[in-house]
Amino acid sequence: SINGVACHGASAMDDTQITAGRPYGGVAILWHSALRICITPVLCTSRRICAVKASSPSGDHLFLAVNVYMPTDCPGNRQEYDDVLNELSALTESEGGDRSIIGGDWNTDLGRTTQHTHALKRFLSDESLLQTRRVGLGDFTFEDALGHRSEIDHFFVNESLVDGETSCSVLHDAANFCDHAAASLLLPL
């Protein structure tokens, strides 16, 4: 528990098995508990998705925020990748309207040509979601132990949420011991 912070999360790990080593696949959304808006967790079927709805004190829908941890980009994971995209599509339709923010580890570099990349681009087009950061500019969000870098962490939003103040950046911090760099989204609402 962190003073003044509320959260909603999910684990992609199978909790019926004992796992050795470092765990993987958790998603969470944290927010200041003193916000003057109502944050409501949204029930998701996939353990790879965590979502919350934000509404005004009068009940007006403000936005849907989603954190996702997608399966790795390899042919054996294509069906699960599609299943998660389908659930995200249903979620944005039922809960987000045209005010959705979806971010996380997409495990897909949009600068590559793979089945997962094509599926993700089709999903973004179908859901009218925009990239918040230009890819291919040399900034990376993931670096493995061998120094291989890629851009697999992304934020996508509906156009209705974007204005001239919207920006997304990657934060490379020496205090971050994870192989993923933090991504920061500034989205004036």
PDB file of C-alpha atoms in Angstrom:
ATOM      1  CA  SER A   1       0.000   0.000   0.000  1.00  0.00           C
ATOM      2  CA  ILE A   2       1.311   3.429  -1.004  1.00  0.00           C
ATOM      3  CA  ASN A   3      -0.113   6.414   0.805  1.00  0.00           C
ATOM      4  CA  GLY A   4      -2.355   8.482  -1.478  1.00  0.00           C
ATOM      5  CA  VAL A   5      -2.261   5.990  -4.367  1.00  0.00           C
ATOM      6  CA  ALA A   6      -4.961   3.590  -5.498  1.00  0.00           C
ATOM      7  CA  CYS A   7      -4.477   0.812  -8.035  1.00  0.00           C
ATOM      8  CA  HIS A   8      -6.083  -1.940 -10.083  1.00  0.00           C
ATOM      9  CA  GLY A   9      -4.018  -4.780 -11.548  1.00  0.00           C
ATOM     10  CA  ALA A  10      -3.823  -8.279 -12.989  1.00  0.00           C
ATOM     11  CA  SER A  11      -1.164 -10.948 -13.420  1.00  0.00           C
ATOM     12  CA  ALA A  12      -0.630 -12.881 -16.655  1.00  0.00           C
ATOM     13  CA  MET A  13       1.094 -15.663 -14.746  1.00  0.00           C
ATOM     14  CA  ASP A  14      -0.673 -18.969 -14.138  1.00  0.00           C
ATOM     15  CA  ASP A  15      -1.304 -18.942 -10.387  1.00  0.00           C
ATOM     16  CA  THR A  16      -1.999 -22.689 -10.371  1.00  0.00           C
ATOM     17  CA  GLN A  17       1.707 -23.427 -10.945  1.00  0.00           C
ATOM     18  CA  ILE A  18       4.740 -22.767  -8.787  1.00  0.00           C
ATOM     19  CA  THR A  19       7.228 -20.685 -10.737  1.00  0.00           C
ATOM     20  CA  ALA A  20      10.939 -20.318 -10.056  1.00  0.00           C
ATOM     21  CA  GLY A  21      12.840 -17.171 -10.952  1.00  0.00           C
ATOM     22  CA  ARG A  22      11.644 -13.739 -11.889  1.00  0.00           C
ATOM     23  CA  PRO A  23       7.895 -13.410 -12.494  1.00  0.00           C
ATOM     24  CA  TYR A  24       6.566 -11.757 -15.628  1.00  0.00           C
ATOM     25  CA  GLY A  25       3.453 -10.307 -17.161  1.00  0.00           C
ATOM     26  CA  GLY A  26       1.832  -8.094 -14.574  1.00  0.00           C
ATOM     27  CA  VAL A  27      -0.258  -5.082 -15.579  1.00  0.00           C
ATOM     28  CA  ALA A  28      -1.532  -2.342 -13.311  1.00  0.00           C
ATOM     29  CA  ILE A  29      -2.996   1.122 -13.366  1.00  0.00           C
ATOM     30  CA  LEU A  30      -2.206   3.502 -10.507  1.00  0.00           C
ATOM     31  CA  TRP A  31      -3.813   6.841  -9.739  1.00  0.00           C
ATOM     32  CA  HIS A  32      -3.794   9.507  -7.047  1.00  0.00           C
ATOM     33  CA  SER A  33      -6.596   8.607  -4.668  1.00  0.00           C
ATOM     34  CA  ALA A  34      -7.339  12.314  -4.137  1.00  0.00           C
ATOM     35  CA  LEU A  35      -8.403  12.870  -7.752  1.00  0.00           C
ATOM     36  CA  ARG A  36     -11.771  14.562  -8.071  1.00  0.00           C
ATOM     37  CA  ILE A  37     -12.992  11.956 -10.544  1.00  0.00           C
ATOM     38  CA  CYS A  38     -14.446   8.510 -10.051  1.00  0.00           C
ATOM     39  CA  ILE A  39     -12.200   5.610 -11.124  1.00  0.00           C
ATOM     40  CA  THR A  40     -13.975   2.268 -11.552  1.00  0.00           C
ATOM     41  CA  PRO A  41     -12.132  -1.010 -12.324  1.00  0.00           C
ATOM     42  CA  VAL A  42     -13.458  -2.841 -15.386  1.00  0.00           C
ATOM     43  CA  LEU A  43     -13.692  -6.627 -15.298  1.00  0.00           C
ATOM     44  CA  CYS A  44     -11.617  -8.205 -18.098  1.00  0.00           C
ATOM     45  CA  THR A  45     -11.530 -11.853 -19.144  1.00  0.00           C
ATOM     46  CA  SER A  46      -7.899 -11.865 -20.278  1.00  0.00           C
ATOM     47  CA  ARG A  47      -5.212 -11.885 -17.604  1.00  0.00           C
ATOM     48  CA  ARG A  48      -3.184  -9.717 -19.993  1.00  0.00           C
ATOM     49  CA  ILE A  49      -5.525  -6.723 -19.709  1.00  0.00           C
ATOM     50  CA  CYS A  50      -6.203  -4.289 -16.871  1.00  0.00           C
ATOM     51  CA  ALA A  51      -8.730  -1.481 -17.358  1.00  0.00           C
ATOM     52  CA  VAL A  52     -10.439   1.332 -15.466  1.00  0.00           C
ATOM     53  CA  LYS A  53     -13.157   3.820 -16.406  1.00  0.00           C
ATOM     54  CA  ALA A  54     -12.921   7.432 -15.346  1.00  0.00           C
ATOM     55  CA  SER A  55     -16.023   9.544 -14.891  1.00  0.00           C
ATOM     56  CA  SER A  56     -16.779  12.997 -13.560  1.00  0.00           C
ATOM     57  CA  PRO A  57     -18.479  13.452 -10.179  1.00  0.00           C
ATOM     58  CA  SER A  58     -21.752  13.945 -12.104  1.00  0.00           C
ATOM     59  CA  GLY A  59     -21.253  10.607 -13.897  1.00  0.00           C
ATOM     60  CA  ASP A  60     -20.102  11.834 -17.317  1.00  0.00           C
ATOM     61  CA  HIS A  61     -17.729   9.407 -19.065  1.00  0.00           C
ATOM     62  CA  LEU A  62     -14.232  10.903 -19.268  1.00  0.00           C
ATOM     63  CA  PHE A  63     -12.097   8.048 -20.611  1.00  0.00           C
ATOM     64  CA  LEU A  64     -11.219   4.355 -20.508  1.00  0.00           C
ATOM     65  CA  ALA A  65      -7.615   3.571 -19.501  1.00  0.00           C
ATOM     66  CA  VAL A  66      -6.182   0.162 -20.393  1.00  0.00           C
ATOM     67  CA  ASN A  67      -2.824  -1.441 -19.649  1.00  0.00           C
ATOM     68  CA  VAL A  68      -1.936  -4.479 -21.753  1.00  0.00           C
ATOM     69  CA  TYR A  69       0.808  -7.117 -21.793  1.00  0.00           C
ATOM     70  CA  MET A  70       0.647  -8.837 -25.175  1.00  0.00           C
ATOM     71  CA  PRO A  71       2.120 -12.247 -26.074  1.00  0.00           C
ATOM     72  CA  THR A  72       5.563 -12.187 -27.682  1.00  0.00           C
ATOM     73  CA  ASP A  73       5.777 -11.672 -31.434  1.00  0.00           C
ATOM     74  CA  CYS A  74       6.234 -15.214 -32.728  1.00  0.00           C
ATOM     75  CA  PRO A  75       3.993 -17.394 -34.942  1.00  0.00           C
ATOM     76  CA  GLY A  76       3.062 -19.778 -32.102  1.00  0.00           C
ATOM     77  CA  ASN A  77       1.395 -16.916 -30.202  1.00  0.00           C
ATOM     78  CA  ARG A  78      -0.718 -15.559 -33.057  1.00  0.00           C
ATOM     79  CA  GLN A  79      -4.057 -16.943 -31.834  1.00  0.00           C
ATOM     80  CA  GLU A  80      -3.570 -15.598 -28.306  1.00  0.00           C
ATOM     81  CA  TYR A  81      -2.456 -12.226 -29.748  1.00  0.00           C
ATOM     82  CA  ASP A  82      -5.645 -12.073 -31.832  1.00  0.00           C
ATOM     83  CA  ASP A  83      -7.773 -13.132 -28.842  1.00  0.00           C
ATOM     84  CA  VAL A  84      -6.395 -10.264 -26.728  1.00  0.00           C
ATOM     85  CA  LEU A  85      -6.940  -7.781 -29.590  1.00  0.00           C
ATOM     86  CA  ASN A  86     -10.532  -9.010 -29.918  1.00  0.00           C
ATOM     87  CA  GLU A  87     -11.152  -8.493 -26.202  1.00  0.00           C
ATOM     88  CA  LEU A  88      -9.598  -5.028 -26.401  1.00  0.00           C
ATOM     89  CA  SER A  89     -11.906  -4.221 -29.320  1.00  0.00           C
ATOM     90  CA  ALA A  90     -14.983  -5.335 -27.364  1.00  0.00           C
ATOM     91  CA  LEU A  91     -13.772  -3.405 -24.309  1.00  0.00           C
ATOM     92  CA  THR A  92     -13.268  -0.134 -26.178  1.00  0.00           C
ATOM     93  CA  GLU A  93     -16.673  -0.511 -27.809  1.00  0.00           C
ATOM     94  CA  SER A  94     -18.551  -1.276 -24.593  1.00  0.00           C
ATOM     95  CA  GLU A  95     -16.667   0.953 -22.142  1.00  0.00           C
ATOM     96  CA  GLY A  96     -14.550   3.511 -23.998  1.00  0.00           C
ATOM     97  CA  GLY A  97     -16.568   4.927 -26.830  1.00  0.00           C
ATOM     98  CA  ASP A  98     -14.274   7.350 -28.614  1.00  0.00           C
ATOM     99  CA  ARG A  99     -12.281   8.148 -25.450  1.00  0.00           C
ATOM    100  CA  SER A 100      -9.857   5.241 -24.953  1.00  0.00           C
ATOM    101  CA  ILE A 101      -6.220   5.259 -23.833  1.00  0.00           C
ATOM    102  CA  ILE A 102      -4.452   1.924 -24.316  1.00  0.00           C
ATOM    103  CA  GLY A 103      -0.827   1.483 -23.335  1.00  0.00           C
ATOM    104  CA  GLY A 104       1.579  -1.211 -22.359  1.00  0.00           C
ATOM    105  CA  ASP A 105       3.950  -3.867 -23.602  1.00  0.00           C
ATOM    106  CA  TRP A 106       2.591  -4.733 -27.039  1.00  0.00           C
ATOM    107  CA  ASN A 107       5.589  -7.007 -27.762  1.00  0.00           C
ATOM    108  CA  THR A 108       5.421  -5.731 -31.332  1.00  0.00           C
ATOM    109  CA  ASP A 109       7.747  -3.241 -32.989  1.00  0.00           C
ATOM    110  CA  LEU A 110       5.673  -1.294 -35.521  1.00  0.00           C
ATOM    111  CA  GLY A 111       8.792  -0.797 -37.638  1.00  0.00           C
ATOM    112  CA  ARG A 112       8.924  -4.511 -38.438  1.00  0.00           C
ATOM    113  CA  THR A 113       6.881  -6.648 -40.808  1.00  0.00           C
ATOM    114  CA  THR A 114       5.351  -9.553 -38.888  1.00  0.00           C
ATOM    115  CA  GLN A 115       1.890 -11.101 -38.548  1.00  0.00           C
ATOM    116  CA  HIS A 116       1.528  -9.463 -35.135  1.00  0.00           C
ATOM    117  CA  THR A 117       2.485  -6.052 -36.533  1.00  0.00           C
ATOM    118  CA  HIS A 118      -0.130  -6.384 -39.286  1.00  0.00           C
ATOM    119  CA  ALA A 119      -2.768  -7.484 -36.750  1.00  0.00           C
ATOM    120  CA  LEU A 120      -1.938  -4.568 -34.447  1.00  0.00           C
ATOM    121  CA  LYS A 121      -2.053  -2.012 -37.274  1.00  0.00           C
ATOM    122  CA  ARG A 122      -5.421  -3.405 -38.412  1.00  0.00           C
ATOM    123  CA  PHE A 123      -6.716  -3.170 -34.801  1.00  0.00           C
ATOM    124  CA  LEU A 124      -5.547   0.463 -34.528  1.00  0.00           C
ATOM    125  CA  SER A 125      -7.288   1.341 -37.785  1.00  0.00           C
ATOM    126  CA  ASP A 126     -10.512  -0.496 -36.876  1.00  0.00           C
ATOM    127  CA  GLU A 127     -10.672   1.187 -33.449  1.00  0.00           C
ATOM    128  CA  SER A 128      -9.604   4.642 -34.726  1.00  0.00           C
ATOM    129  CA  LEU A 129      -6.616   4.703 -32.365  1.00  0.00           C
ATOM    130  CA  LEU A 130      -3.585   6.897 -32.971  1.00  0.00           C
ATOM    131  CA  GLN A 131       0.052   6.370 -32.031  1.00  0.00           C
ATOM    132  CA  THR A 132       1.234   8.926 -29.504  1.00  0.00           C
ATOM    133  CA  ARG A 133       4.930   8.626 -30.339  1.00  0.00           C
ATOM    134  CA  ARG A 134       6.639   8.394 -33.693  1.00  0.00           C
ATOM    135  CA  VAL A 135       8.492   5.104 -34.040  1.00  0.00           C
ATOM    136  CA  GLY A 136      11.723   4.533 -35.882  1.00  0.00           C
ATOM    137  CA  LEU A 137      13.446   7.656 -34.566  1.00  0.00           C
ATOM    138  CA  GLY A 138      16.142   5.692 -32.737  1.00  0.00           C
ATOM    139  CA  ASP A 139      14.547   5.789 -29.303  1.00  0.00           C
ATOM    140  CA  PHE A 140      13.926   2.362 -27.827  1.00  0.00           C
ATOM    141  CA  THR A 141      11.603   1.051 -25.138  1.00  0.00           C
ATOM    142  CA  PHE A 142      13.207  -2.378 -24.655  1.00  0.00           C
ATOM    143  CA  GLU A 143      16.824  -3.548 -24.452  1.00  0.00           C
ATOM    144  CA  ASP A 144      17.816  -7.158 -23.779  1.00  0.00           C
ATOM    145  CA  ALA A 145      20.983  -8.405 -22.064  1.00  0.00           C
ATOM    146  CA  LEU A 146      22.800  -8.588 -25.425  1.00  0.00           C
ATOM    147  CA  GLY A 147      22.053  -4.943 -26.217  1.00  0.00           C
ATOM    148  CA  HIS A 148      19.369  -5.611 -28.849  1.00  0.00           C
ATOM    149  CA  ARG A 149      16.874  -2.769 -28.825  1.00  0.00           C
ATOM    150  CA  SER A 150      13.296  -2.409 -30.035  1.00  0.00           C
ATOM    151  CA  GLU A 151      10.207  -0.246 -29.699  1.00  0.00           C
ATOM    152  CA  ILE A 152       7.578  -2.603 -28.293  1.00  0.00           C
ATOM    153  CA  ASP A 153       5.937  -0.421 -25.631  1.00  0.00           C
ATOM    154  CA  HIS A 154       3.300   1.989 -26.926  1.00  0.00           C
ATOM    155  CA  PHE A 155       0.402   4.278 -26.012  1.00  0.00           C
ATOM    156  CA  PHE A 156      -2.542   4.545 -28.399  1.00  0.00           C
ATOM    157  CA  VAL A 157      -5.454   6.978 -27.994  1.00  0.00           C
ATOM    158  CA  ASN A 158      -8.583   8.061 -29.832  1.00  0.00           C
ATOM    159  CA  GLU A 159      -8.260  11.254 -31.825  1.00  0.00           C
ATOM    160  CA  SER A 160     -10.876  12.957 -29.621  1.00  0.00           C
ATOM    161  CA  LEU A 161      -8.331  12.903 -26.769  1.00  0.00           C
ATOM    162  CA  VAL A 162      -5.453  14.403 -28.758  1.00  0.00           C
ATOM    163  CA  ASP A 163      -4.611  18.083 -28.880  1.00  0.00           C
ATOM    164  CA  GLY A 164      -1.488  20.200 -29.345  1.00  0.00           C
ATOM    165  CA  GLU A 165      -0.335  19.463 -25.785  1.00  0.00           C
ATOM    166  CA  THR A 166      -0.319  15.665 -26.183  1.00  0.00           C
ATOM    167  CA  SER A 167       3.110  14.072 -25.992  1.00  0.00           C
ATOM    168  CA  CYS A 168       4.664  10.709 -25.315  1.00  0.00           C
ATOM    169  CA  SER A 169       8.276  10.164 -24.351  1.00  0.00           C
ATOM    170  CA  VAL A 170      10.527   7.334 -23.265  1.00  0.00           C
ATOM    171  CA  LEU A 171      12.273   7.748 -19.924  1.00  0.00           C
ATOM    172  CA  HIS A 172      15.710   6.147 -19.722  1.00  0.00           C
ATOM    173  CA  ASP A 173      16.633   6.162 -16.047  1.00  0.00           C
ATOM    174  CA  ALA A 174      19.661   4.439 -14.528  1.00  0.00           C
ATOM    175  CA  ALA A 175      17.560   3.636 -11.447  1.00  0.00           C
ATOM    176  CA  ASN A 176      15.249   1.468 -13.590  1.00  0.00           C
ATOM    177  CA  PHE A 177      16.619  -2.094 -13.501  1.00  0.00           C
ATOM    178  CA  CYS A 178      13.971  -3.448 -15.867  1.00  0.00           C
ATOM    179  CA  ASP A 179      14.721  -4.277 -19.516  1.00  0.00           C
ATOM    180  CA  HIS A 180      11.837  -1.962 -20.489  1.00  0.00           C
ATOM    181  CA  ALA A 181      12.144   1.810 -20.296  1.00  0.00           C
ATOM    182  CA  ALA A 182       9.201   3.696 -18.847  1.00  0.00           C
ATOM    183  CA  ALA A 183       6.943   5.497 -21.294  1.00  0.00           C
ATOM    184  CA  SER A 184       5.291   8.723 -20.219  1.00  0.00           C
ATOM    185  CA  LEU A 185       2.084  10.072 -21.773  1.00  0.00           C
ATOM    186  CA  LEU A 186       1.011  13.680 -21.268  1.00  0.00           C
ATOM    187  CA  LEU A 187      -2.622  13.972 -22.241  1.00  0.00           C
ATOM    188  CA  PRO A 188      -4.464  17.121 -21.139  1.00  0.00           C
ATOM    189  CA  LEU A 189      -8.100  16.231 -20.516  1.00  0.00           C
TER     190      LEU A 189
END
